[in-house]
Coordinates of C-alpha atoms and ligand atoms in Angstrom, one line a residue:
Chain K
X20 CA -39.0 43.8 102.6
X21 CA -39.1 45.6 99.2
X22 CA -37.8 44.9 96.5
X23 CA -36.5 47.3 94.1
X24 CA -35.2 46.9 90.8
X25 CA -34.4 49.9 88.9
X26 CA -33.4 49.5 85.2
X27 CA -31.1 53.0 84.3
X28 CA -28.6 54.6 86.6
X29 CA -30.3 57.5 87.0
X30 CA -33.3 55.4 88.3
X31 CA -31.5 53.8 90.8
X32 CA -30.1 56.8 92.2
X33 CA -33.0 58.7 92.8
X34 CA -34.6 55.3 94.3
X35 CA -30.9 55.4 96.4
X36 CA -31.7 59.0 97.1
X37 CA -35.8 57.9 98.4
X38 CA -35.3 55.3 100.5
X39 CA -32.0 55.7 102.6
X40 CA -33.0 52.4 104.1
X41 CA -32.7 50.2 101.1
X42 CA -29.4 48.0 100.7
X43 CA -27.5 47.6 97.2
X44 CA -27.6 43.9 96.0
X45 CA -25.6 43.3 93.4
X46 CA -24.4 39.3 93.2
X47 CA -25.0 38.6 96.4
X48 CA -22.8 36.8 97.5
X49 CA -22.2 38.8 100.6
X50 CA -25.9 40.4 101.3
X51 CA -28.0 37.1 100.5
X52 CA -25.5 34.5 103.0
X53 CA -26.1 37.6 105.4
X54 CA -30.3 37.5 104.6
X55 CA -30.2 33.8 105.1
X56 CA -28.4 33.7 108.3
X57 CA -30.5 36.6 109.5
X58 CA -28.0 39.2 110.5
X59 CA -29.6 41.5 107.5
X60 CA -33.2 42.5 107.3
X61 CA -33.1 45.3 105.4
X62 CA -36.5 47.2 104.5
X63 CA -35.5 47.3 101.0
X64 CA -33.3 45.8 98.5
X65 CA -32.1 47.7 95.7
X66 CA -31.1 45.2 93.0
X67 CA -28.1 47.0 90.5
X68 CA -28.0 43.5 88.2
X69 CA -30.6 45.3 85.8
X70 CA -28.8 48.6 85.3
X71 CA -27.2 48.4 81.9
X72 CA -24.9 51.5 82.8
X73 CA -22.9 49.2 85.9
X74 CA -22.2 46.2 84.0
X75 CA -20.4 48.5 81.3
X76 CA -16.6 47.0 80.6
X77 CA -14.7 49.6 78.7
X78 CA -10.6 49.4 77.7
X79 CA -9.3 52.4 76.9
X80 CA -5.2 52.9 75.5
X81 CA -4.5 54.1 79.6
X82 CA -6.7 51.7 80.9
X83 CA -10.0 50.2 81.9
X84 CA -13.0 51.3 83.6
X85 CA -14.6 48.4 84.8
X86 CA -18.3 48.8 85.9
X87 CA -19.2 48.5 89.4
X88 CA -21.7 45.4 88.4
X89 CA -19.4 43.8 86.3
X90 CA -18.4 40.1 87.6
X91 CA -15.4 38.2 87.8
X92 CA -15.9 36.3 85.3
X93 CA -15.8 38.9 82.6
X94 CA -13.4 40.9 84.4
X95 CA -11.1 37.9 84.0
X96 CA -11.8 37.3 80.5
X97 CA -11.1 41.2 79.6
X98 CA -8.4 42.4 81.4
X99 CA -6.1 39.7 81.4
X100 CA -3.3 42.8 79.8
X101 CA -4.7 45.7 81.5
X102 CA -4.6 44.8 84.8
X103 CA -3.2 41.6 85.4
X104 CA -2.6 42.2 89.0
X105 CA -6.5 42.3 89.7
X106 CA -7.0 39.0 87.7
X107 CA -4.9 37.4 89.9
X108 CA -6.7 38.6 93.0
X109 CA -10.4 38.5 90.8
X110 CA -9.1 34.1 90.2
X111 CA -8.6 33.6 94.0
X112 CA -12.2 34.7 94.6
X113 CA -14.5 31.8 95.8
X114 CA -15.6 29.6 93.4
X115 CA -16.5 29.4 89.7
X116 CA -20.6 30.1 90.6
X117 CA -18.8 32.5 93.0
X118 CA -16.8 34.5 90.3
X119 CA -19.5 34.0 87.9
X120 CA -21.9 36.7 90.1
X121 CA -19.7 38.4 92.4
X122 CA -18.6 42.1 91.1
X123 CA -15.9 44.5 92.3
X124 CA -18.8 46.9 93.6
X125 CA -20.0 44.7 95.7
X126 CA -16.1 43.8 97.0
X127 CA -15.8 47.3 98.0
X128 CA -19.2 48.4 99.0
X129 CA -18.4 45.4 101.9
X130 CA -16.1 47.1 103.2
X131 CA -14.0 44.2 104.8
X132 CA -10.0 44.7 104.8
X133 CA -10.2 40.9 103.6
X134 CA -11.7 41.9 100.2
X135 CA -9.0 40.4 98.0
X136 CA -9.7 42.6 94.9
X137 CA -8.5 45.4 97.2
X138 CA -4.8 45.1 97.7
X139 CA -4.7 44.6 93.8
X140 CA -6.2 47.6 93.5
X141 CA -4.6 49.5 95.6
X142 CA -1.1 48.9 94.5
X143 CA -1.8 50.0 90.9
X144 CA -3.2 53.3 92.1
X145 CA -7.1 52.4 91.0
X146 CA -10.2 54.9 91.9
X147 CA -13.5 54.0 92.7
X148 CA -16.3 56.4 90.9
X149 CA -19.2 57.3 92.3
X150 CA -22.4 58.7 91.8
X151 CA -25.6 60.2 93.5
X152 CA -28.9 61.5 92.3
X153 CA -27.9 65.3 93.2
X154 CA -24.4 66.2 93.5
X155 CA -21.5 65.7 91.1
X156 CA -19.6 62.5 90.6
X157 CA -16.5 61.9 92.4
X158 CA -13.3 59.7 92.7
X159 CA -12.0 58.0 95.7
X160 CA -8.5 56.5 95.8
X161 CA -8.8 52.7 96.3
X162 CA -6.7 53.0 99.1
X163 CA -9.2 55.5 100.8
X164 CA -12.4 53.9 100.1
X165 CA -12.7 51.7 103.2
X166 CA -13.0 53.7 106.5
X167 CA -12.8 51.5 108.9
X168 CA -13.7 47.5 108.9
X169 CA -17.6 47.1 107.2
X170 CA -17.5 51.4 106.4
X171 CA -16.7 52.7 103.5
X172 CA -16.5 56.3 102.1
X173 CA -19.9 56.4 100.7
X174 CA -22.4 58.3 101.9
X175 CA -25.8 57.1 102.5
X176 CA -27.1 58.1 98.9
X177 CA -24.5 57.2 97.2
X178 CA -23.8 54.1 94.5
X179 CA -20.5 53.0 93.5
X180 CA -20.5 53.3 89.1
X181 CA -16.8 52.0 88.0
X182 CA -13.6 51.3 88.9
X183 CA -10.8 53.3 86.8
X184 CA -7.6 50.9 86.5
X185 CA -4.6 52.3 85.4
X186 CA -2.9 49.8 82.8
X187 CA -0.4 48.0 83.5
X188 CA 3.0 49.8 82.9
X189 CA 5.3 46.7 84.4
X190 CA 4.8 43.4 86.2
X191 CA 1.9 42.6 88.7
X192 CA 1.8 40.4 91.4
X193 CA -0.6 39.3 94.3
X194 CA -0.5 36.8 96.7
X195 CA -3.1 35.3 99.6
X196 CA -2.2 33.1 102.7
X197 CA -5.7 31.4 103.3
X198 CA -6.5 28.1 105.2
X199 CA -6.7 25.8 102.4
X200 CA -6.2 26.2 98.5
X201 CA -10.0 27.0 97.5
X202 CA -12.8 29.1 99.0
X203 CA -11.1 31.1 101.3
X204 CA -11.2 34.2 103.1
X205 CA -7.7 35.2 103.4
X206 CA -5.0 36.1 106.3
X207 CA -3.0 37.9 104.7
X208 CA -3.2 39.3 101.4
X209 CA -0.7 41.5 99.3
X210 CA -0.4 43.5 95.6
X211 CA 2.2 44.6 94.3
X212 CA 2.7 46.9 90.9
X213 CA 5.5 48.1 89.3
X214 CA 5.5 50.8 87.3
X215 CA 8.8 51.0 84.9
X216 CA 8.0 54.5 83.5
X217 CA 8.1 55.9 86.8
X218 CA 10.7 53.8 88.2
X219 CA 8.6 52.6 91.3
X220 CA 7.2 49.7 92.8
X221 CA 2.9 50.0 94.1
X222 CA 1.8 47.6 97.1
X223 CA -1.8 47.3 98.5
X224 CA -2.4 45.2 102.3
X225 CA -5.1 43.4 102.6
X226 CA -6.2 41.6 105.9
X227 CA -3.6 42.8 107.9
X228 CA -5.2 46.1 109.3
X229 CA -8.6 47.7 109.8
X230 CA -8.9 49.2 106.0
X231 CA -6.6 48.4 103.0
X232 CA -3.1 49.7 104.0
X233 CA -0.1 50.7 101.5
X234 CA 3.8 50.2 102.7
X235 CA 4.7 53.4 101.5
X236 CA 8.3 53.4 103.4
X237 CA 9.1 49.2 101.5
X238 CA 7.8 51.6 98.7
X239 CA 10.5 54.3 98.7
X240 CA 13.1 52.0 100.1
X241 CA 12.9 49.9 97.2
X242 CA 12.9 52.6 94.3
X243 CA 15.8 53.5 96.1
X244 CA 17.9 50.3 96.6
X245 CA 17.0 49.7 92.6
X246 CA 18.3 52.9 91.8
X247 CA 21.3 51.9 93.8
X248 CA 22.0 48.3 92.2
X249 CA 21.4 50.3 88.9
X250 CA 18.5 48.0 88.2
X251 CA 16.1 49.8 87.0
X252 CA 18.3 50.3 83.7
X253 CA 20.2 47.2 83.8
X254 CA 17.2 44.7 84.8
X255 CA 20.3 42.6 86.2
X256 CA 19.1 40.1 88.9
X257 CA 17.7 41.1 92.5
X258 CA 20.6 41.4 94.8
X259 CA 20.7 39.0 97.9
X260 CA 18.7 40.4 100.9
X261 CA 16.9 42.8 98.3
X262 CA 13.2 40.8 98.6
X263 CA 13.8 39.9 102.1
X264 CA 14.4 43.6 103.4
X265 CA 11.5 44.5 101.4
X266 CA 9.1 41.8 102.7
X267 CA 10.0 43.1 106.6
X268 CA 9.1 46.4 105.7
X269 CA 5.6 45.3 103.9
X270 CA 5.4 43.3 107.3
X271 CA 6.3 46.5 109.5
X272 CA 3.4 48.5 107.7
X273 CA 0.8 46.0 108.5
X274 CA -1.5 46.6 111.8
X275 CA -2.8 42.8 112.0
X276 CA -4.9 41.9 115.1
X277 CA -5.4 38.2 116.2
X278 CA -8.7 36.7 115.1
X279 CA -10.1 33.0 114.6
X280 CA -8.2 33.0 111.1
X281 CA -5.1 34.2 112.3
X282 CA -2.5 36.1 115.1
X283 CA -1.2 38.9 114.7
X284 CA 2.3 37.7 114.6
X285 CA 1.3 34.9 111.9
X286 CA -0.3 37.3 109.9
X287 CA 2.8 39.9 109.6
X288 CA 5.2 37.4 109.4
X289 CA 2.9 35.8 106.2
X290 CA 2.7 39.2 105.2
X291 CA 6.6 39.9 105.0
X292 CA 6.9 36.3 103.0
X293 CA 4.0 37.5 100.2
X294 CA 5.6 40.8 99.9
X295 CA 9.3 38.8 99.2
X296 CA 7.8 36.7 97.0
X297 CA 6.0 38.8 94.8
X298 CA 9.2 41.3 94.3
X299 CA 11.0 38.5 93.4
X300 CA 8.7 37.2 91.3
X301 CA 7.4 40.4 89.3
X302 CA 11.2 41.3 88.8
X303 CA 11.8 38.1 87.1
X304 CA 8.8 38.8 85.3
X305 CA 10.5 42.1 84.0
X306 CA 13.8 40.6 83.2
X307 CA 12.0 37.9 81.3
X308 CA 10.0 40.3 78.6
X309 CA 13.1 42.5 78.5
X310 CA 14.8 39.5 77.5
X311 CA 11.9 38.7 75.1
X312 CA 11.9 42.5 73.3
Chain B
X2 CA -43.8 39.4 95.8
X3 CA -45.1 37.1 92.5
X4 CA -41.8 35.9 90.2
X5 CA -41.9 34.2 86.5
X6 CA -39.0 32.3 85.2
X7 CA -38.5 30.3 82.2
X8 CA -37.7 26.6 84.2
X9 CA -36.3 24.4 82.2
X10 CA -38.0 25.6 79.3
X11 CA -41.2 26.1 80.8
X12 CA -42.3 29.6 81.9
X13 CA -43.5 28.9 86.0
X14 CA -44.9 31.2 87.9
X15 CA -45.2 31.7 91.7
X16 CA -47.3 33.9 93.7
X17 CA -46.6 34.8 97.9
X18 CA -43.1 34.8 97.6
X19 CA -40.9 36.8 100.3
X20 CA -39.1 39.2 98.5
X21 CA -36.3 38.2 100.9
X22 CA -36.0 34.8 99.6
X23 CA -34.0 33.3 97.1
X24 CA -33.9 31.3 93.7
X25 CA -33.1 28.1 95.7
X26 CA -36.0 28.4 98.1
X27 CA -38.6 29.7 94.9
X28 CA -37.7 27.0 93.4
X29 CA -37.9 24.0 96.2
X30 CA -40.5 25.3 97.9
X31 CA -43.1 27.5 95.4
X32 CA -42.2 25.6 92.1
X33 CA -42.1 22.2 93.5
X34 CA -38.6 21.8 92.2
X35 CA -36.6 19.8 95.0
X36 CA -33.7 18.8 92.9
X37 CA -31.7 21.6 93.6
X38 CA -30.5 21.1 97.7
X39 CA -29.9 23.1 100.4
X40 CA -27.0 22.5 102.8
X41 CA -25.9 25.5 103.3
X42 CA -27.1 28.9 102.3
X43 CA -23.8 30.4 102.5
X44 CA -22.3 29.5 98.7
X45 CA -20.0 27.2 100.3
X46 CA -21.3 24.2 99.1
X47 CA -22.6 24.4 95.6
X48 CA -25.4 22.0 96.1
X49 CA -27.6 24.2 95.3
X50 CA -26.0 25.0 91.5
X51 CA -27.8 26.0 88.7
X52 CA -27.7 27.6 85.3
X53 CA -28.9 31.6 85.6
X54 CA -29.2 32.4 82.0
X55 CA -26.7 29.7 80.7
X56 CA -24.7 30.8 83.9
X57 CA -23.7 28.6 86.9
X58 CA -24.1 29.8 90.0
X59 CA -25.8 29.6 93.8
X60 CA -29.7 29.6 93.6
X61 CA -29.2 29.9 97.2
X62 CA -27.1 33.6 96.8
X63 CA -29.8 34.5 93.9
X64 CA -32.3 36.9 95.3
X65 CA -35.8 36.0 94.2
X66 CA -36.5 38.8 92.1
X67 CA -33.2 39.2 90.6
X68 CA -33.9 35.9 88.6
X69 CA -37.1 37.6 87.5
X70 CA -37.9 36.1 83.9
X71 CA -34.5 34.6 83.3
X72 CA -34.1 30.8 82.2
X73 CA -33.0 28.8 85.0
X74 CA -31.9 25.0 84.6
X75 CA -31.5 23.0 87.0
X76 CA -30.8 19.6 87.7
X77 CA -34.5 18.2 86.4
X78 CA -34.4 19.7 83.2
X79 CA -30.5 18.1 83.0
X80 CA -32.0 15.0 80.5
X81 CA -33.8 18.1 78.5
X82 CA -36.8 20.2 78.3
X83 CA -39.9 17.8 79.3
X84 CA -37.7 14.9 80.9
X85 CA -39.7 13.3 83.3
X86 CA -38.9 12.0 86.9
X87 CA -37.0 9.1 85.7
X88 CA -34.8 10.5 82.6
X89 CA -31.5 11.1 83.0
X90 CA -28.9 12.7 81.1
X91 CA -25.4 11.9 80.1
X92 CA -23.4 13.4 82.8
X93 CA -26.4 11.9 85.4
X94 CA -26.1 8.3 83.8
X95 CA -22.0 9.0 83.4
X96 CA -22.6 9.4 87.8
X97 CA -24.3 6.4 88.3
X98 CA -22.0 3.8 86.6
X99 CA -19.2 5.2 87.8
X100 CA -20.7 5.1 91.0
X101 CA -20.2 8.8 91.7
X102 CA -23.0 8.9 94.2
X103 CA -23.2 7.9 97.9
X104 CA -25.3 10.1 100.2
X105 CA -26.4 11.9 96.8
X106 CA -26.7 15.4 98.5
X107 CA -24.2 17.3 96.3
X108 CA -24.9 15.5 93.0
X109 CA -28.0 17.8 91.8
X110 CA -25.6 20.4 92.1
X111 CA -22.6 18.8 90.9
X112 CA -24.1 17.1 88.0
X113 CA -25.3 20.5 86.8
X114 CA -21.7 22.2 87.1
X115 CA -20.5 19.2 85.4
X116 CA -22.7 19.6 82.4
X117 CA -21.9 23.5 82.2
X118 CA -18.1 22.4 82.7
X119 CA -18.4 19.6 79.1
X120 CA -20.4 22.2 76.9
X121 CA -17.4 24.6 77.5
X122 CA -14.6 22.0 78.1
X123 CA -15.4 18.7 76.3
X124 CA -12.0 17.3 77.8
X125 CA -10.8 18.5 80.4
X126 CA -7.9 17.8 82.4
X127 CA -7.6 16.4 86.3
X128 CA -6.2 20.0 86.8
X129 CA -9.1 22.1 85.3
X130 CA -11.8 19.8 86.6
X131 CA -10.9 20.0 90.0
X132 CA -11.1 24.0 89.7
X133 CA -13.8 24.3 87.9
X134 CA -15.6 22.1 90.5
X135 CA -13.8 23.5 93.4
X136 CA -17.5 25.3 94.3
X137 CA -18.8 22.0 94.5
X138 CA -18.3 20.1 97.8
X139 CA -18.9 16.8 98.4
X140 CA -18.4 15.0 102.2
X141 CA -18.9 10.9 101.1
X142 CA -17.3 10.5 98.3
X143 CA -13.2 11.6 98.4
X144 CA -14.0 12.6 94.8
X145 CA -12.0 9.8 93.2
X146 CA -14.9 9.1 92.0
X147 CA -16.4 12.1 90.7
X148 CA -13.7 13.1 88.5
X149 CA -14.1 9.3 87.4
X150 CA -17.8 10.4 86.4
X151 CA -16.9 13.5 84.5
X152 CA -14.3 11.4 82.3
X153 CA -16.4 8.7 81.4
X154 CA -19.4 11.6 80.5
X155 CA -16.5 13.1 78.6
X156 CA -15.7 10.3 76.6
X157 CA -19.3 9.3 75.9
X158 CA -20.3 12.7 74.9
X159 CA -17.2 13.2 72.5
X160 CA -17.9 9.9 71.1
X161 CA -21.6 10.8 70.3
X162 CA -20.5 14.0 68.5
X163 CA -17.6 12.4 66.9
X164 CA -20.4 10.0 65.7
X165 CA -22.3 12.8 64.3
X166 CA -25.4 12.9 66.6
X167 CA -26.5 15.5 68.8
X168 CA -23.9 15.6 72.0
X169 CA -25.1 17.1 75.6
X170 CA -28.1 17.8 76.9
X171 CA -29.1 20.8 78.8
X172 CA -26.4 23.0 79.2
Ligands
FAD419 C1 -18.5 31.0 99.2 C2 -17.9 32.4 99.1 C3 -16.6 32.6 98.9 C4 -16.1 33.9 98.8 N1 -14.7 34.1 98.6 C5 -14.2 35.3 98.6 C6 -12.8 35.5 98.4 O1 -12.0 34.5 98.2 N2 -12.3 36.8 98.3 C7 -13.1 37.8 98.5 O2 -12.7 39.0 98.5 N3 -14.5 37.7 98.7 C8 -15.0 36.5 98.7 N4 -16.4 36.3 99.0 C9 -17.2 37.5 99.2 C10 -17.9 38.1 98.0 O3 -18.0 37.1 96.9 C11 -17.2 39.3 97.4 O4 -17.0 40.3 98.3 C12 -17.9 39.8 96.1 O5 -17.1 40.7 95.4 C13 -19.2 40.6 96.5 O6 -19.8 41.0 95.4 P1 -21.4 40.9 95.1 O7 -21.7 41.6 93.9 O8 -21.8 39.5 95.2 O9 -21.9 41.8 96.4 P2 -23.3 41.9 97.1 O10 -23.5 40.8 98.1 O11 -24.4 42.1 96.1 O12 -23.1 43.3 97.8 C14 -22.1 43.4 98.8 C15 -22.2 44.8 99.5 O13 -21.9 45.8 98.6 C16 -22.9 46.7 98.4 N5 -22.9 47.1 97.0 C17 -22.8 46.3 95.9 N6 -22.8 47.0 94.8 C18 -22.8 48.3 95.1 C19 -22.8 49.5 94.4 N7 -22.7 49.5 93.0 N8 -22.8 50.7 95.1 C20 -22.9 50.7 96.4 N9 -22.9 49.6 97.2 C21 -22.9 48.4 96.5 C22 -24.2 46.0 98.8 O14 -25.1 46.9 99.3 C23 -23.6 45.1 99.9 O15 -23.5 45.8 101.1 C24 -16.9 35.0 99.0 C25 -18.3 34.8 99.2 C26 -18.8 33.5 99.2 C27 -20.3 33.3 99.4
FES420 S1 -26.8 25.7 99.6 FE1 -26.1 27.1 98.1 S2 -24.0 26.8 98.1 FE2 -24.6 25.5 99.7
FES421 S1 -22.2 11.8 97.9 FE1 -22.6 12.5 99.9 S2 -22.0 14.5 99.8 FE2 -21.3 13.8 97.9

């Protein structure tokens, strides 16, 4: 095995470029318990922890773009405003040592629909940057970045740069259904943004389908019903049934499959009570700063 | 591959090393540094914890050459730089007569967590304890314990910097 260890980001794409059979490391945390266990052997490693340009945190007044090789740690310490949907999801991950190496780029470069920065992401709209050594840079939607389960939309000579997060223009949720309260890879997992401006509500699935899904139709039915209930001007309290009929149509955009961790029934139905629970609770959210101002 | 880091103050080198390895197994099995356990491998367990650059985290989820001439601390160097076998530090002392240890498999680790968690947190509650060890597994105990262990290190270190002297050791 090599080991490579580039220190610009220009380096390490033309070494990404060279050797098409090298594999990213960033924290680890996913590569090295595969290199232990022996499922990964890969001819090269490509370690990103010394290239100044991915570990690069940067708030902006529209947002943040948060470096592909920036950890948990200081994304939870920095973006606590900006995004607090994704701190929620970034404070479930693992442990502290876990959060204290782990990055989004290596969350995403996984590829698993049980990444639980994902969902987060996905419901406030973020895009993934990335780079290679020859073409020009370009943006995938969050949503669109994982293909299928372990594939993502990178091509071979390709590294993931930042993440572009929208800020916040309204209350963020998200919510996991794991095994036990600590260290664990979730069931079900669900984000939810609202955006006040625009008058509509973001959502991001996680776990509950081969790639990170969104419930566009709970989307549109809920603008809707808020328009209806005049609540978008009014912030007046969720109506009976409002949450509930949401949380069925969060649960009716999943494709969950049964697994060790979960059925597929268990998973849609845990699904459906996340999705409730997180309208309800960013609403009340809303109500309470418009209360505040 | 050959690797340098600063160990506990004390720049070690080691020669032969698979490039595939990590920090944990450089360190327990090239730099003769068994404190830190494996039990394992997977960053479940946390026995393996040490400081990365004033950072905790997994040796076992470092790669070898990603730890490349960084200062690592681990639980040997916990009583200070130059400690021999049988010094122990606050937080390690703090274990004993609270009688934190049975099997002693995750107390390398934990102690070492522990000290990180006082030099941020020098009193912290049940509730942020048991999160900010939450990495740190341990299958004797029950923890009771433990978070017995951390309070009485909490005390005892508060009361030495409230008495002026120098509080802490490593971390
Ligand atoms: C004990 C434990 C608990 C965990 N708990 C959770 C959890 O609760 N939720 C969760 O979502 N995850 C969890 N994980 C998984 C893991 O911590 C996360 O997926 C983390 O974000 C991975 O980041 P990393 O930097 O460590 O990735 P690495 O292991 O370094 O890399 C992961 C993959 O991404 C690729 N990659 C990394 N950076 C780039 C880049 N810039 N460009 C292209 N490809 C790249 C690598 O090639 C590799 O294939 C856990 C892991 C452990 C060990
Ligand atoms: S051996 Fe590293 S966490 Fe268990
Ligand atoms: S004392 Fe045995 S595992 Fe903790």
């Amino acid at each position: 095995m090599d080991f490579l260890q580039p220190t610009s980001l220009d380096d390490a794409l033309a070494l990404r470029a060279e050797r098409l059979d090298a594999t990213p490391i960033a924290g680890g945390t996913d590569l090295m318990v595969d290199i232990n266990f022996d499922r990964a052997r890969p001819a090269a490693t490509l370690d990103l922890t010394r290239v100044p340009e991915l570990r690069e945190l940067e708030v902006d007044a529209d947002g943040a773009w948060v470096g592909a090789g920036v950890p948990y740690l200081r994304i939870l310490e920095a973006l606590g405003d900006v995004a607090p949907g994704l701190c929620m999801a970034a404070r479930t991950v693992g442990s502290p040592q876990i959060r204290a190496r782990g990055t989004l780029g290596g969350n995403l470069g996984t590829a698993s629909p049980a990444g639980d920065t994902l969902p987060a992401l996905a419901a406030c709209e973020a895009t993934v940057e990335v780079a290679s050594a020859t073409r020009p840079r370009r943006e995938i939607a969050v949503r669109d970045f994982i293909v299928r389960p372990r594939r993502s939309a990178l091509e071979p000579d390709e590294l993931i740069v930042r993440v572009r997060v929208p800020r916040a223009r309204g209350p963020q949720q998200f919510g996991k259904v794991g095994q036990r309260n600590a260290m664990v890879i979730s069931v079900a997992s669900f984000g939810l943004a609202f955006d006040l401006d625009a008058r509509a509500v973001g959502t991001g699935i996680g776990s509950a389908g081969p790639t990170i899904l969104g419930a566009p139709a709970a989307e549109a039915w809920v603008a809707e019903a808020f328009g209806d209930h005049d609540l978008w001007a009014t912030r007046a309290a969720l109506p009976d049934g409002v949450a509930k009929r949401f949380g069925e149509l969060v649960g009716e955009a999943a494709s969950p499959i049964d697994d060790v961790r979960g059925t597929a029934r268990y998973r849609r139905h845990a699904l459906s009570v996340l999705a409730a629970r997180a309208l309800a609770w960013a609403w009340a959210d809303a109500r309470r700063a418009e209360d505040a101002a | 591959m050959k690797v340098s880091y600063r160990v506990n103050g004390v720049t070690v080198e080691a020669d032969g090393v698979w490039p595939g390895a990590s920090l944990l197994t450089v360190l327990r099995d090239h730099m003769d540094l068994p404190g830190s356990k494996n039990a394992c491998e997977q960053g479940e367990c946390g026995s393996c914890s040490v400081l990365l650059d004033g950072e905790l985290v997994c040796a076992c989820l470092v790669q070898a050459g990603q730890a490349d001439g960084l200062d690592v601390r681990t639980v040997e160097g916990l009583a200070g730089d130059g400690a021999t076998e049988t010094d122990v530090g606050d937080v390690q002392q703090a274990f004993l007569d609270a009688g934190a240890v049975q099997c002693g498999f995750c107390t390398p680790g934990l102690v070492v967590a522990v000290d990180h968690l006082l030099a941020r947190n020098p009193d912290p509650s049940d509730a942020e304890l048991r999160e900010e060890l939450s990495g740190n597994l341990c299958r004797c105990t029950g923890y009771v314990k433990i978070i017995d262990a951390v309070h009485l290190a909490a005390a005892r270190r508060r009361a030495t910097a409230g008495a002026g002297a120098a509080g802490g050791s490593g971390g």
